[in-house]
Structure formats: C-alpha cells, structure tokens
XYZ file of C-alpha atoms in Angstrom:
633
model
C 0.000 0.000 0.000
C 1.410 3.279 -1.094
C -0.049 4.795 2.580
C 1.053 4.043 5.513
C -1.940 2.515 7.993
C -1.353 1.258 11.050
C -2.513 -1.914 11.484
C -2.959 -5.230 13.529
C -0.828 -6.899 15.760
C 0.683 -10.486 15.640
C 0.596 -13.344 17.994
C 2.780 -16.346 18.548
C 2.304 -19.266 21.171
C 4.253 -22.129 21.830
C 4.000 -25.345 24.177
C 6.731 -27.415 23.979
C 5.121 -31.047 25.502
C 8.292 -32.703 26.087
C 11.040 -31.851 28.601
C 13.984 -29.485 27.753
C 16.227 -32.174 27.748
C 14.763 -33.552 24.992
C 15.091 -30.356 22.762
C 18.647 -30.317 23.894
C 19.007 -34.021 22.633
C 17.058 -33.315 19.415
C 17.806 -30.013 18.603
C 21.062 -28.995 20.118
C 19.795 -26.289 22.495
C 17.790 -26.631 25.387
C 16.496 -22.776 24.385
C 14.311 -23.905 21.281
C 11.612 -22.680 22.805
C 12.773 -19.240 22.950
C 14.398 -19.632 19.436
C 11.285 -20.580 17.324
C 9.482 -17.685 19.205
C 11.791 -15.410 18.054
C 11.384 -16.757 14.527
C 7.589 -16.686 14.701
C 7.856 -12.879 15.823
C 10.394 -11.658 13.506
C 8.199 -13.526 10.719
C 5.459 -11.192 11.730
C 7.968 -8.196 11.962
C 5.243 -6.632 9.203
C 2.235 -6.933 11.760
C 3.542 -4.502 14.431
C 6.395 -2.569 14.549
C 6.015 -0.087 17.388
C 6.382 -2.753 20.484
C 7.352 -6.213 20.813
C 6.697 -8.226 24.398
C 7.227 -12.130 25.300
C 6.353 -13.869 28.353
C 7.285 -17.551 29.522
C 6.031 -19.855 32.475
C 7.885 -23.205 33.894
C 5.586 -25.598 34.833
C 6.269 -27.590 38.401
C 8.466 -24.980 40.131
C 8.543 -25.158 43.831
C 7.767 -22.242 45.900
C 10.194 -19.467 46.380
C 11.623 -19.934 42.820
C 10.471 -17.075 39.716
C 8.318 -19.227 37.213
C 6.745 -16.653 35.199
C 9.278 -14.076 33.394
C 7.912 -11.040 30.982
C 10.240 -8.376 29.072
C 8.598 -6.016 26.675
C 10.178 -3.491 24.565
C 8.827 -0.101 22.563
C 12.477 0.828 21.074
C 13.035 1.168 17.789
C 13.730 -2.285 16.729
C 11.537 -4.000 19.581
C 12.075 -7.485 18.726
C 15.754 -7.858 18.590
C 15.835 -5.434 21.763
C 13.807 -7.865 23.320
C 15.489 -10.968 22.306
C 18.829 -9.032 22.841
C 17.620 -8.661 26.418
C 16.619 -12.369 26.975
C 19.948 -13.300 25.415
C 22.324 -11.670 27.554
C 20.533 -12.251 30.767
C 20.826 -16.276 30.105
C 24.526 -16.005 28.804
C 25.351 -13.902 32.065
C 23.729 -16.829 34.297
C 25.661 -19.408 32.345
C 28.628 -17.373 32.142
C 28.519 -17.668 36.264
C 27.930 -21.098 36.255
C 28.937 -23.435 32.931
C 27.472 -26.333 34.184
C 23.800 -24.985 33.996
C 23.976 -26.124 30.383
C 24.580 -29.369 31.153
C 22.138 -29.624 34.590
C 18.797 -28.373 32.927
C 16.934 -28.689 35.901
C 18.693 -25.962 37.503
C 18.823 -23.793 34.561
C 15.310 -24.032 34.131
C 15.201 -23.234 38.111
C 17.948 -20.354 37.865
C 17.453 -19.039 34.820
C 14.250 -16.465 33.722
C 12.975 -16.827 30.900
C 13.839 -20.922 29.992
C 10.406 -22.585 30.117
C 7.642 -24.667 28.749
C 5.211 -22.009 27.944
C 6.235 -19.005 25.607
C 3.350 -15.967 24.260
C 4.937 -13.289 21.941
C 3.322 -10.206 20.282
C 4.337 -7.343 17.976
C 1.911 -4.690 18.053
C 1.298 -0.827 16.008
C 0.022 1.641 18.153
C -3.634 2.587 16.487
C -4.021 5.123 18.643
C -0.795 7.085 18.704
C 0.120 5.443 22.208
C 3.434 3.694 22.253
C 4.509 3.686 25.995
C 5.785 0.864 27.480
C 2.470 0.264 29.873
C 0.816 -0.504 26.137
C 2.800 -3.041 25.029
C 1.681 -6.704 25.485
C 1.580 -9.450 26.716
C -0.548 -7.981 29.927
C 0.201 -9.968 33.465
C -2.295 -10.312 36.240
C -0.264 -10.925 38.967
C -1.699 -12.973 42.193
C 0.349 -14.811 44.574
C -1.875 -18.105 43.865
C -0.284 -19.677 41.026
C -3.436 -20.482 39.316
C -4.772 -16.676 39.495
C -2.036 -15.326 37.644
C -3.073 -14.547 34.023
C -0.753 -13.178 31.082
C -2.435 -12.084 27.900
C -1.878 -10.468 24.458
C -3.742 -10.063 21.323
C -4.732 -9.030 18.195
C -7.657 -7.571 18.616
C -10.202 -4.449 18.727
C -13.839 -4.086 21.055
C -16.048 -1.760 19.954
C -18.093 -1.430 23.317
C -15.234 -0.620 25.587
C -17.597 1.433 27.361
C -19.968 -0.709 28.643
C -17.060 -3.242 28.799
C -15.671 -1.037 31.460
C -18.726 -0.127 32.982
C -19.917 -4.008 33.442
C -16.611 -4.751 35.727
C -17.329 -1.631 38.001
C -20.891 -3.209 38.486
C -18.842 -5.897 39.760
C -17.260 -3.894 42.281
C -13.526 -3.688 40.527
C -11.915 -0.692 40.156
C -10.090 -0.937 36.378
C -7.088 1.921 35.973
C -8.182 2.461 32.929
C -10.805 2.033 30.060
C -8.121 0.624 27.177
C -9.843 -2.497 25.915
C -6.993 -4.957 26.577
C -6.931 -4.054 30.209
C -11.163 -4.522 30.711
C -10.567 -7.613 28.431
C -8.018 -8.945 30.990
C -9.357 -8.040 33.908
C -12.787 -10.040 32.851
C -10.990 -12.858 32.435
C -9.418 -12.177 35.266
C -12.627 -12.075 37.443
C -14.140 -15.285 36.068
C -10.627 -16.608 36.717
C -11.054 -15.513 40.066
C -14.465 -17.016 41.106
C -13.594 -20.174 39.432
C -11.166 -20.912 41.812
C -12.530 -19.627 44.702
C -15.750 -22.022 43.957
C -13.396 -24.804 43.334
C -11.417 -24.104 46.399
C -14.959 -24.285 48.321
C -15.925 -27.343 46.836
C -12.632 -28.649 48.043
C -12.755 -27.330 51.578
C -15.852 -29.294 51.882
C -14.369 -32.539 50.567
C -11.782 -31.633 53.607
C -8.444 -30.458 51.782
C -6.775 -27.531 53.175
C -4.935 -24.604 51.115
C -2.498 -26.277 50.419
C -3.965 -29.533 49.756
C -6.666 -27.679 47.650
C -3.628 -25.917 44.781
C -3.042 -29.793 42.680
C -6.455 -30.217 42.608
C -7.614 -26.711 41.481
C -5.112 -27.102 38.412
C -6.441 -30.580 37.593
C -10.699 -29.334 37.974
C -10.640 -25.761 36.673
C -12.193 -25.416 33.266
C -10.965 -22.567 31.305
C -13.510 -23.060 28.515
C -16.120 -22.168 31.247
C -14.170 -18.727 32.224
C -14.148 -17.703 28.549
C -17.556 -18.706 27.748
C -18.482 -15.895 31.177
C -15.378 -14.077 29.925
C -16.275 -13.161 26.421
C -20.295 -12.814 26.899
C -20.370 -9.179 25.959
C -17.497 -8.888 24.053
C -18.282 -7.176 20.464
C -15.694 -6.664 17.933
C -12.478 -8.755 16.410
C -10.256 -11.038 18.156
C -8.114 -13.258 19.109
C -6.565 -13.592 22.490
C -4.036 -15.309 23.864
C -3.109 -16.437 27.324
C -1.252 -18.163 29.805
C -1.449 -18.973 33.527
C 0.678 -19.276 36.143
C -0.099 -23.367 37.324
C 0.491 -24.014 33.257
C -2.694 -24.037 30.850
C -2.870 -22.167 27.658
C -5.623 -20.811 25.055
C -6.816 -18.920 22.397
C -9.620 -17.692 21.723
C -11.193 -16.236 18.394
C -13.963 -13.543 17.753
C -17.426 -15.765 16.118
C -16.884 -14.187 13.136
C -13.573 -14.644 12.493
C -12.703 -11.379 11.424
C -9.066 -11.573 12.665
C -6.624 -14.355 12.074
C -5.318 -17.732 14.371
C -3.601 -21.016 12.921
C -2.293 -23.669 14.707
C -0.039 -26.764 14.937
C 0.237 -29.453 16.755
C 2.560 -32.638 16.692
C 3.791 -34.752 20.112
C 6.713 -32.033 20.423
C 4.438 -28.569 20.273
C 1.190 -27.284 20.412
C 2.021 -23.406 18.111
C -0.377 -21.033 17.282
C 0.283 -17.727 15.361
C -1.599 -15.142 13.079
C -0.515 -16.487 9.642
C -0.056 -19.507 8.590
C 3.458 -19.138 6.568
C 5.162 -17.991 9.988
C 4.264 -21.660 11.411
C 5.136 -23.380 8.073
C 8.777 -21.187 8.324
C 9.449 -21.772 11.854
C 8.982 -25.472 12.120
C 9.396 -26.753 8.554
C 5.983 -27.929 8.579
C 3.366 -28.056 4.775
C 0.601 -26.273 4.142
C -1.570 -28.864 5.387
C -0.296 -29.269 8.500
C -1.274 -26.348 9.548
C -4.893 -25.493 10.577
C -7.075 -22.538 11.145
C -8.957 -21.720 14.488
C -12.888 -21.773 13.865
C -14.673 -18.668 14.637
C -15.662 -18.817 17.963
C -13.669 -21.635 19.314
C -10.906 -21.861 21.708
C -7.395 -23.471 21.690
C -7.033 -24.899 24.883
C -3.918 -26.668 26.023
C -3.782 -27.801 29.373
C -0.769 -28.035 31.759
C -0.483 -31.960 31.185
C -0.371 -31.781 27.503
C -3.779 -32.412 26.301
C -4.981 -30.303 23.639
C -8.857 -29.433 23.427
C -11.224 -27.485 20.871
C -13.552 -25.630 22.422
C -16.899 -23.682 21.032
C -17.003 -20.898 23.311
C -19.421 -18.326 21.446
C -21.839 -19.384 19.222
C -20.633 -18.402 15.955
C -21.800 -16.403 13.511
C -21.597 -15.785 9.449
C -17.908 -15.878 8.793
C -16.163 -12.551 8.038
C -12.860 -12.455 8.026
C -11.055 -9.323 7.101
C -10.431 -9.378 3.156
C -7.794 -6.932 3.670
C -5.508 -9.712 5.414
C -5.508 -11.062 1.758
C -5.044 -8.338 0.079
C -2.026 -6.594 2.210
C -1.492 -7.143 5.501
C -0.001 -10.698 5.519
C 2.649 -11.585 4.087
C 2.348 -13.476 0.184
C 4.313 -16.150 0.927
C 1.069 -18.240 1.917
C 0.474 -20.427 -0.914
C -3.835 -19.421 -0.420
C -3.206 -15.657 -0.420
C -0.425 -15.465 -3.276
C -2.971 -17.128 -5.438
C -5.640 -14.787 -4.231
C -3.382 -11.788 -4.889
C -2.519 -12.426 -8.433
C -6.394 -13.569 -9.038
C -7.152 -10.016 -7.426
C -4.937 -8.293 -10.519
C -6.787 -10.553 -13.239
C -10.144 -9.458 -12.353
C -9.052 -5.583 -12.831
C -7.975 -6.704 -16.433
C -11.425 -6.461 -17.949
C -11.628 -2.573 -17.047
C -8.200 -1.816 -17.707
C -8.321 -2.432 -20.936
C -11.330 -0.620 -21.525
C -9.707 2.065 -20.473
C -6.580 1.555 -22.419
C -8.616 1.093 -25.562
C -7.775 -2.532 -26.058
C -3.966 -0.550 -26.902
C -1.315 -3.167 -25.146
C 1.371 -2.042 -27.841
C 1.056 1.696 -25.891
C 0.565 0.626 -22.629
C 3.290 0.121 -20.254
C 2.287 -1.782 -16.305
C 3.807 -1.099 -13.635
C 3.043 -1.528 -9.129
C 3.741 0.837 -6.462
C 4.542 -0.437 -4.139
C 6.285 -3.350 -3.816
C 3.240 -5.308 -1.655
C 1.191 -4.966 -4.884
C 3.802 -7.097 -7.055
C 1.601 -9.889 -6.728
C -1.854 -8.424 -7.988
C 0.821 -7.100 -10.607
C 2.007 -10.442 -11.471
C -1.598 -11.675 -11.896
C -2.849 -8.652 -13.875
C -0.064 -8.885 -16.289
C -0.994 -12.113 -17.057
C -4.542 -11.555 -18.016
C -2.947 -8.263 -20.356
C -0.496 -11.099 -21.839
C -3.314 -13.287 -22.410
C -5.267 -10.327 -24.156
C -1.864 -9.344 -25.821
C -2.414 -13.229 -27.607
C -5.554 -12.942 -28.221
C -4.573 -9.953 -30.612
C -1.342 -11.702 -32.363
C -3.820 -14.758 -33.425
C -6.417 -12.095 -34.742
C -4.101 -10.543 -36.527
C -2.283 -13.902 -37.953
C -5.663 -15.179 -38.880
C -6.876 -11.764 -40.398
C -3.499 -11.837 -42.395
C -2.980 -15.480 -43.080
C -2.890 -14.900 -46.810
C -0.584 -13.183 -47.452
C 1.828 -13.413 -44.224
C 5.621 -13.614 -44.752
C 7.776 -14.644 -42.675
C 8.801 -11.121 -41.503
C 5.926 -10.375 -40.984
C 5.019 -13.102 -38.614
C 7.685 -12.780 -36.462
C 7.096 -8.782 -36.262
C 3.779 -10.025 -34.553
C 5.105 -12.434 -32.757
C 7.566 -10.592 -31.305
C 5.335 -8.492 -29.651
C 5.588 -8.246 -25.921
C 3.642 -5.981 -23.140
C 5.756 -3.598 -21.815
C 6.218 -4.068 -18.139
C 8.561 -1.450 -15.688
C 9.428 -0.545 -12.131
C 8.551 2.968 -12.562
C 8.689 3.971 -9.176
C 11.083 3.353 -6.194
C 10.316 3.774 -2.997
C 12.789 5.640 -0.457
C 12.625 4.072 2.573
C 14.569 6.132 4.476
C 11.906 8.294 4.430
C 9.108 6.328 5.527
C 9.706 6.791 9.385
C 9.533 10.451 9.018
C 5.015 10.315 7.205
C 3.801 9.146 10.389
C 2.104 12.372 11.862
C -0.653 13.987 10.305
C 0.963 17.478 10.624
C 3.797 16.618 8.156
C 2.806 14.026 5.718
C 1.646 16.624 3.553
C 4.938 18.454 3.420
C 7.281 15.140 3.184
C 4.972 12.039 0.944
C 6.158 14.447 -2.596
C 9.852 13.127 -1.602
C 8.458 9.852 -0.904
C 8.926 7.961 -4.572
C 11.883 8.223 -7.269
C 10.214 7.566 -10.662
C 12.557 5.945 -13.108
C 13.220 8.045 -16.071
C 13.664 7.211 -19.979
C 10.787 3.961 -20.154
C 7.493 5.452 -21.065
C 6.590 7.352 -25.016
C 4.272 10.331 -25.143
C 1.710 8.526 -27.167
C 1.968 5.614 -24.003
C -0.710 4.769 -21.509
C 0.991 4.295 -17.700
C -0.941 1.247 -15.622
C -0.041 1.350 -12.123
C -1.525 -0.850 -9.625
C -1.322 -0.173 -6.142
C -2.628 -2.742 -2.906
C -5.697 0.110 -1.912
C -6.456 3.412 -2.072
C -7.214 5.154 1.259
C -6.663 8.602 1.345
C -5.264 9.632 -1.745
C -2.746 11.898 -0.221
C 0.552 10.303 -1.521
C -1.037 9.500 -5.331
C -1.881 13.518 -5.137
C 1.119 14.810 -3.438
C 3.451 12.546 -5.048
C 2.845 9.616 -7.229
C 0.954 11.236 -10.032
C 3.001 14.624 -9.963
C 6.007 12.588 -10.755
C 4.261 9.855 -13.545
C 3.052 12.841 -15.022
C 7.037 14.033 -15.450
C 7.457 11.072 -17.577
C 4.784 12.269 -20.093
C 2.346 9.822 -20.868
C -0.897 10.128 -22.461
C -2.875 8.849 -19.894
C -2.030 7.485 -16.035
C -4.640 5.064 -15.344
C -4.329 4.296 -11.241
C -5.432 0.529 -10.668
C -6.367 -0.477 -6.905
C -6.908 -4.113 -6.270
C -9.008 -3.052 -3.767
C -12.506 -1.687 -3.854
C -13.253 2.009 -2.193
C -12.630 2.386 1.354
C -15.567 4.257 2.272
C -16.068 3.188 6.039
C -14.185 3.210 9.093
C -12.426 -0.169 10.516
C -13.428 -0.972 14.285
C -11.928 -4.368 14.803
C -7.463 -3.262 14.414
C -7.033 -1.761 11.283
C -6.165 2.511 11.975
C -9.058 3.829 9.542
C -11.185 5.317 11.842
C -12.007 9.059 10.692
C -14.246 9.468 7.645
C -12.971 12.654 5.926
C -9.280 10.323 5.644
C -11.339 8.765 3.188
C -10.625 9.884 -0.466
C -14.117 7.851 -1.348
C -16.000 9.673 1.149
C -14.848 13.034 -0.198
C -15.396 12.165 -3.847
C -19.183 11.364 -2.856
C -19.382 14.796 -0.823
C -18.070 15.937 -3.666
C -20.560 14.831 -5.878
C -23.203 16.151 -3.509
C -22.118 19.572 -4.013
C -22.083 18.996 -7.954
C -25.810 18.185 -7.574
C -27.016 20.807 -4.919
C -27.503 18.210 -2.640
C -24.840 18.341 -0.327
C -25.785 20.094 2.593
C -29.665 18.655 2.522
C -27.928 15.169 2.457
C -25.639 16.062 5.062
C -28.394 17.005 7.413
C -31.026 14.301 6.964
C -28.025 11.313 7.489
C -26.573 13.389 10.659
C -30.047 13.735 12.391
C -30.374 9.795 11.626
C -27.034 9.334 13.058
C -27.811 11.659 16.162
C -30.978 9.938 16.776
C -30.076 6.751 17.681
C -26.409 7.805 19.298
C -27.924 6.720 22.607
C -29.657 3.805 21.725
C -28.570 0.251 22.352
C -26.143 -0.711 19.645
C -28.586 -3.525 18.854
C -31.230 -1.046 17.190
C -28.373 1.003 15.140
C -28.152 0.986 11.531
C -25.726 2.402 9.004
C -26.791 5.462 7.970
C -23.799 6.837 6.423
C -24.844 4.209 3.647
C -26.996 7.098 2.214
C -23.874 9.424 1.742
C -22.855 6.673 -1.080
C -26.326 5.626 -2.435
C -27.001 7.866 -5.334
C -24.004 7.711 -7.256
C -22.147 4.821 -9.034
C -18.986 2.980 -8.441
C -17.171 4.825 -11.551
C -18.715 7.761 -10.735
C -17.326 8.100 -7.516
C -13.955 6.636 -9.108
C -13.843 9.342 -11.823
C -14.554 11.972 -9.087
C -11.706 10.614 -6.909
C -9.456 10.661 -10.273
C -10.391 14.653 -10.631
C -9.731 15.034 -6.773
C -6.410 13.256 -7.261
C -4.989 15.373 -9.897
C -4.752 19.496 -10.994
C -4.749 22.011 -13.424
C -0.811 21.101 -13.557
C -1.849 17.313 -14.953
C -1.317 17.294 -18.419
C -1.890 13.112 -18.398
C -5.487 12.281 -18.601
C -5.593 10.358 -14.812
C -8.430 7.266 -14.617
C -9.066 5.512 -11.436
C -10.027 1.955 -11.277
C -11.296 0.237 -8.453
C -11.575 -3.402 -7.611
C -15.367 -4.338 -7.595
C -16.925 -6.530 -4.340
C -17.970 -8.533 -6.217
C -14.527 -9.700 -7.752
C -13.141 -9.350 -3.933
C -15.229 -12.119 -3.052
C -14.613 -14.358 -6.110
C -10.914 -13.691 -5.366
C -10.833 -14.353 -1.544
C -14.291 -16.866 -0.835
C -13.268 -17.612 2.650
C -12.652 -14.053 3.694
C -15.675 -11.624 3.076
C -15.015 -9.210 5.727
C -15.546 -6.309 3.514
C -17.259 -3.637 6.014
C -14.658 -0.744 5.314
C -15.753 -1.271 1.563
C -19.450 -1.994 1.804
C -20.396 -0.667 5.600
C -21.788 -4.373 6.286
C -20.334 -4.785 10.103
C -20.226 -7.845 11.069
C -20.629 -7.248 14.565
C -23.744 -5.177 15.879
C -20.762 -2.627 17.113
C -19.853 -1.611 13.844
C -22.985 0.203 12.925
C -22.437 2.395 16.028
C -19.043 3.234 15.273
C -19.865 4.587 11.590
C -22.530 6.562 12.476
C -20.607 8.056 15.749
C -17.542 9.153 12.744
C -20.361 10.777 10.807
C -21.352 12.588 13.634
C -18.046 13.119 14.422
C -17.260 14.757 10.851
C -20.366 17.210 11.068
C -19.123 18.109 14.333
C -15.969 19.069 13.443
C -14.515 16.779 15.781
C -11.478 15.162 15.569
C -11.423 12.601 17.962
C -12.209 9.063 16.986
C -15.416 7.007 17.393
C -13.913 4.221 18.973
C-alpha cells in the first residue's frame, strides 16, 4: 500500500510437551523454545512494529523460585531489543555457572525466561500510544499460582464502554478504560471465582490450602471462564493467554474477522496469526497447519492435552479481506494465489480504459506489496496481448511472410518498475501534521521507459486517502509524459471506518467519502444530504447498539462505483496534470470471487459484522459534522 496505515498486531504461542532435555538431545539447544518464538515474531515483523513483548512460564516450580518471566520493549527495533535482552541475561547466568547447560533442571530453576510455555506479540500503536504500559503481553499478577493470568492479542472491542462499565458493576476498580486491560481483567474475574468455587468445593471434601492448589489445576475449566469471559465482548479477536499453574488458550472472535492457525505434533502445540510464519518456523506443509474456527478456543492444558472448544456461538464468517489483500505476508500459498487472481479481475476494465492498446501501454506496481496483484494482472494483459497476435495472424494469413510473422510475434507488453520507494523516508510520514509536506519526496520515478503517445498502468494494494497519489505519485508519472495514467487499486473504495485493528477510523481520511461529498455539491444536494443522514445518526447515538443501523450508507447511495472513481481521479490530480488520470477500483464482487473464505468487507461496503460496527460509523459521521477530531472508537 502506497499509505502508511497502522494496522494489527501479531501473535505467537508455543507449548513445547516434552522436557527441555529432549530439545537439547534433538535439537542442540535446550532454548528452542525461545528460538522458534523469536522466529515466529520476527516472521510477523510486518504486523507490528512499534512494540514487541514475550512472556514464559515453567511448569512444576517449587515455591520461592520465579516461574513466570515477561520483558517487553517499545524501542526502535523491539524485537531484537527484546530478544537481545533475553539473550544476555541467560549467557550472564551461564557465564557464572557453565554447568547450567549441562544440569537443565537448575537452569530451568535459575534461569528467567527458559520454560515450557512461551506468548509473543508485535503490536502498532492505532491510537498514537506507544509507551511501554501498552505493550503486550498484559500480566495479572496474584500470589496463587493459578490466578495469575498473562495475555496479548490481536484484537479491537467496539463497546469498551460498557465493557468497562460491566466490571465496576462488579465492584472492581479498572485503571483504565483501554480495551486490553477490561478484556483482561474479565478474564481475570471469572478466573477468580472459578477458583474460589473450586477451592470451596474442596474445603468441603476436607483439603486444606495447600492440599486444595493440585487439585484446582487438575478441575478448573478454562472453557467455562471464557464462555463468562467473552459474553459481551463485540468486535475482532483473538486472544491469547497463559497462567501461572500451566494451561494455555486462544480464543477467536465468532466471526472470524481476525486471524489464528495452529499446529500441533507430540513435540508442540504453536499457534500464530498467519499460517506461513508456522510453516517457516517449524518446517511444517501447508496442510499441516490449521485454522482456528470462529468462535472456538485453543485450549492446552498443563499436562499436555490439547482441546477445541466452542465458546461463542458463531456467527456468518467474516474475516477481514484486507488480510488477503495486504497485511499478511504473500508467501502463503492461499493468499499469493488470491493476490494475483485479485490483478486478473481488474484486467477487464483496464483495458477498456486503455482502448484494447497493449502495444502503448506500459504496467507497472507501487509499491512493492502490490507485485503480486501485478504479477496476476499482467498475465490476463499477456493473455489479451495473444488474443490480438492470433487475430491478426488469422486476419493476415494470406498473405503473411515470414517477416511479418515474427514482427507479430515478437510483440511483448511492456512491463517497468517505474517507481522506487525511499525508505529512508518512511519513518519520518507518520504524523498527520507533516505528511503533507514530506509524501512528494516519498517515490523516485525511473526516467527514460514510457513514449508520449503511451498509456501508464499502475496498480497499487488500496487506495485510502489519496494523499501520496496527489502529493506525489501522479506529480512525478506525469514528469514522464504519458498520455494517460490510469491508477489501478486491487481493492474496492474504502468508504467506512475499521473498528476491529485496522487505523481507519475518521471518515474525511477517506478519499471515497470526499469524492461522494463531492458529488453532492455537484448536484445541490450536499448540505440537505448532510443534514437528513446526521439527524439519523444523532438519533439513535444513545440507543442500544442492537437497534443502530448504518446510515452513512446514504452518503454513497445515489451515485455509481465509476462515478465516484472518476470523481476521486479529478480530486487526485490538478490544473498542472497534463496526463489524462483514470481511477479503477476493484469491484466486491470480484473481492469475493478472489478471496471466498474471507468476506469481511465492512470498510468497503459498511456491512459490520458485529452489531458494534454500525455504532461506530454513524458516531464518525457525527463526528465529521461536528468538526470533531477525535475518533469514534
């Protein structure tokens, strides 16, 4: 994507279900625990790049030794600071002591962070908040070993509100209203009452305290704390936990909208939020690998025994489209395929707009994420490109010579990396206040490859708010004096907010939203249209989020999908343009013939899968009229 979002955060969980010396044996290191995490995060280095945390537990440690450890980092290269950190705190132990690497008992006892249990998490800051207290994983700390409770996540609630408000009805007193923490601290409570009834049931049965602690880790159910845990829970998810006695889970939203897979063999029980970072880590095939169910939990419990759990009922299955179309990486086999099907589809309308004209037409991505659609859109302009030669051979067949057959033949499409990004650049467009003044400097365009009579195809991941195409891109493919730039996004307009991770959360960001405003004023009908969808939006900005609709739909409704393209090519370019600029979108329709399995497409369509959502939209609108520029969620 040519714009920077914020986005997501990645997860990574490992059990290892045999003892360390049996990694040692196997494996050479008695730390492949710790290795493979670091793998698994690094592998999802592109989900979160502003903090990095990990967090281990040894199972059967006796009292008065550390069994849980945590270290969590927010510098500028989080993951090898944290790894860095872990690193030279075990080779200072051994350094004291060589013989901890052959007695693994007591470097499991003496040294943090070697255990059984490992969570990890790489996170972006979606709301501009990047201390340290932000970063996950998130520890509960209690001095029973079974009440402690460490948790991270990728994940967004859209009723944080009433989230926070339920747990002061239970008499706690939360810190703060940040999801994560009124997340945890639900869990927390159920966690709580659990084993205090279990503890009461034992008392009766005539154990003592101590008597009581074996048998609380053997009777307590986690699938019956989520199923309290998550009962009011509204948005995308999926958490991941640990506690202190030794059981682990996962848990994902019911409609699926954010990503878990898993693996599990007699070694390891590994979850993580794509599927190519568990393939990578632990040489495993596609196969092997399988995706949590909407809904379900994960559950492995401290003696080795791995569960599935339905927790929430689920529901239709959305799961965000724009996983597939940029944020994880291409390297799964599903989603490279998608990608390059993605670029096909757009071929139909490219070439429309090229006038059929592949001889004049040079392709070409920015940036590099949108190589595959690229790839796959090229392909369908190569098969048009044939389609041609053989009309032409057959039109000519009578009197073809040999030159001239092999002038057609030799015909190939034209294909270029235009434009280069300059990274060193890209840490500087984070802040509102200066993107404007730096995204011109953000591309170099390569010089020397495109004819005045040539039409310039570009294909980019998504379009979002337009302002480095208009500040940048197009300024400088316009220097290389082509007859026509047409902009290609494999995406379709982004015309809503995201609620569940992704950092699209203010309307007027939205180039989409201010072509169709746009349009309004073209027609007279702006500031009636305006009015009518904000008292809508006002009206029900008390009521429960169960009776909300999408109004902001109505914004959208009169106009077309190449109207509001061709007013968002206008919007994009100025009386400095001398290129005739054409936007073309992906359609939902070919999103969803693309990617079948993930039809999250909310931020496109305004069809929230959760009853949230509709909330949210309407509270931006209101927002936007308002003049406000904090966000609705």
């Amino acid at each position: 994507m040519s714009e920077l979002i914020k986005h997501e955060c990645g997860i990574a969980q490992i059990r290892l279900l045999k003892p360390l010396s049996y990694y040692k044996e196997k494996y050479g290191t008695p730390f492949y625990g710790i290795n493979k995490l670091y793998l698994m995060l690094e592998k999802q280095h592109n989900r979160g790049q502003d903090g990095a945390g990990f967090a281990s537990v040894k199972l059967d440690m006796k009292p008065g030794y550390r069994y849980i450890s945590r270290y969590r980092s927010n510098a500028a290269q989080p993951i090898q600071d944290v790894f860095e950190t872990i690193n030279n705190r075990i080779n200072a132990e051994v350094a004291k002591d060589p013989e901890l690497l052959n007695d693994l008992p007591k470097l499991k006892q003496e040294v943090p962070y070697v255990g059984e249990l490992m969570l990890g998490h790489v996170r972006y800051g979606t709301y501009g908040k990047n201390s340290i207290e932000s970063v996950h994983p998130f520890l509960r700390q209690n001095n029973w070993m079974h009440r402690n409770l460490i948790l991270a996540g990728n994940f967004n609630m859209t009723n944080v509100t009433e989230l926070f408000d339920n747990l002061v009805k239970l008499g706690q007193h939360p810190k703060e209203k940040a999801d994560t923490i009124t997340v945890m601290e639900k869990i927390g409570h159920f966690l709580d009452s659990e084993v205090r009834k279990l503890y009461k049931k034992l008392k009766a049965e005539g154990y003592n305290k101590q008597e009581a602690s074996p048998h609380i880790v053997d009777k307590i159910k986690i699938s019956k704390i989520l199923k309290k845990s998550s009962k009011d829970w509204d948005g995308g998810y999926v958490m991941a936990g640990l506690l202190g006695h030794g059981d682990a889970f996962v848990l994902r939203d019911p409609s699926g909208i954010r990503p878990a897979y898993y693996y599990h063999d007699d070694e390891v029980v590994v979850v993580a939020s794509e599927r190519p970072v568990i393939q990578t880590a632990f040489n495993v095939p596609f196969e092997k690998v399988t995706e949590l169910e909407p809904g379900k939990a994960l559950i492995t419990k401290r003696n080795g025994r791995v569960v599935k759990k339905q927790i929430i009922e689920p529901l239709e299955k959305k799961a965000c489209s724009f996983e597939r179309i940029y944020f994880s990486r291409g390297s799964d086999a599903e989603i490279y395929k998608e990608r390059k099907k993605l670029g096909r589809l757009l071929m139909p309308e490219v070439l429309k707009a090229i006038n059929f004209d592949t001889e004049n037409s040079v392709f070409s991505y920015i940036p590099n994420t949108a190589e595959t659609s690229f790839y796959g859109m090229v392909e369908a302009a190569q098969d048009e490109l044939n389609r041609q030669k053989n009309q032409k051979i057959l039109q000519e067949k009578e009197h073809l010579t040999d030159e001239r057959l092999q002038e057609i033949l030799s015909q190939k499409l034209r294909t270029e990396k235009i434009a280069i990004k300059d990274a060193k650049l890209r840490t500087f467009i984070t802040e509102d206040s200066s993107r404007d003044d730096l995204v011109a400097h953000v591309y170099d365009v390569t010089y020397g490859v495109v004819k005045p009579n040539d039409n310039l195809v570009v294909i980019d991941d998504s379009i979002v708010r337009g302002t480095t195409l208009k500040m940048s891109i197009i300024k400088m493919l316009d220097r290389l004096g082509p007859k026509q730039i047409v902009i290609v996004s494999s995406a379709p307009q982004i015309r809503y907010p995201d609620c569940y991770g992704i950092d699209m959360a203010k309307l007027e960001d939205f180039v989409a939203f201010r072509a169709a405003l746009a349009l309004h004023k073209d027609q007279g009908t702006y500031g009636e249209t305006i009015k009518k969808v904000y008292e809508k939006c006002k009206s029900q900005d008390e009521l429960s989020k169960n009776a909300v609709d999408n109004y902001v739909k109505a914004i959208y409704d009169p106009f077309s999908d190449e109207q509001i393209s061709d007013k968002i090519a206008e919007l994009l370019s100025d009386e400095t343009t001398q290129a005739k600029v054409k936007v073309i979108y992906q359609s939902v329709d070919n999103l969803h013939k693309a990617c079948p399995e993930h039809k999250g497409d909310w931020y496109f369509t305004g069809n929230y899968p959760t009853v949230g959502g509709s909330k949210i939209v309407n509270k931006a609108f209101i927002n936007f009229v308002e003049g406000n520029k904090k966000r609705a969620y």
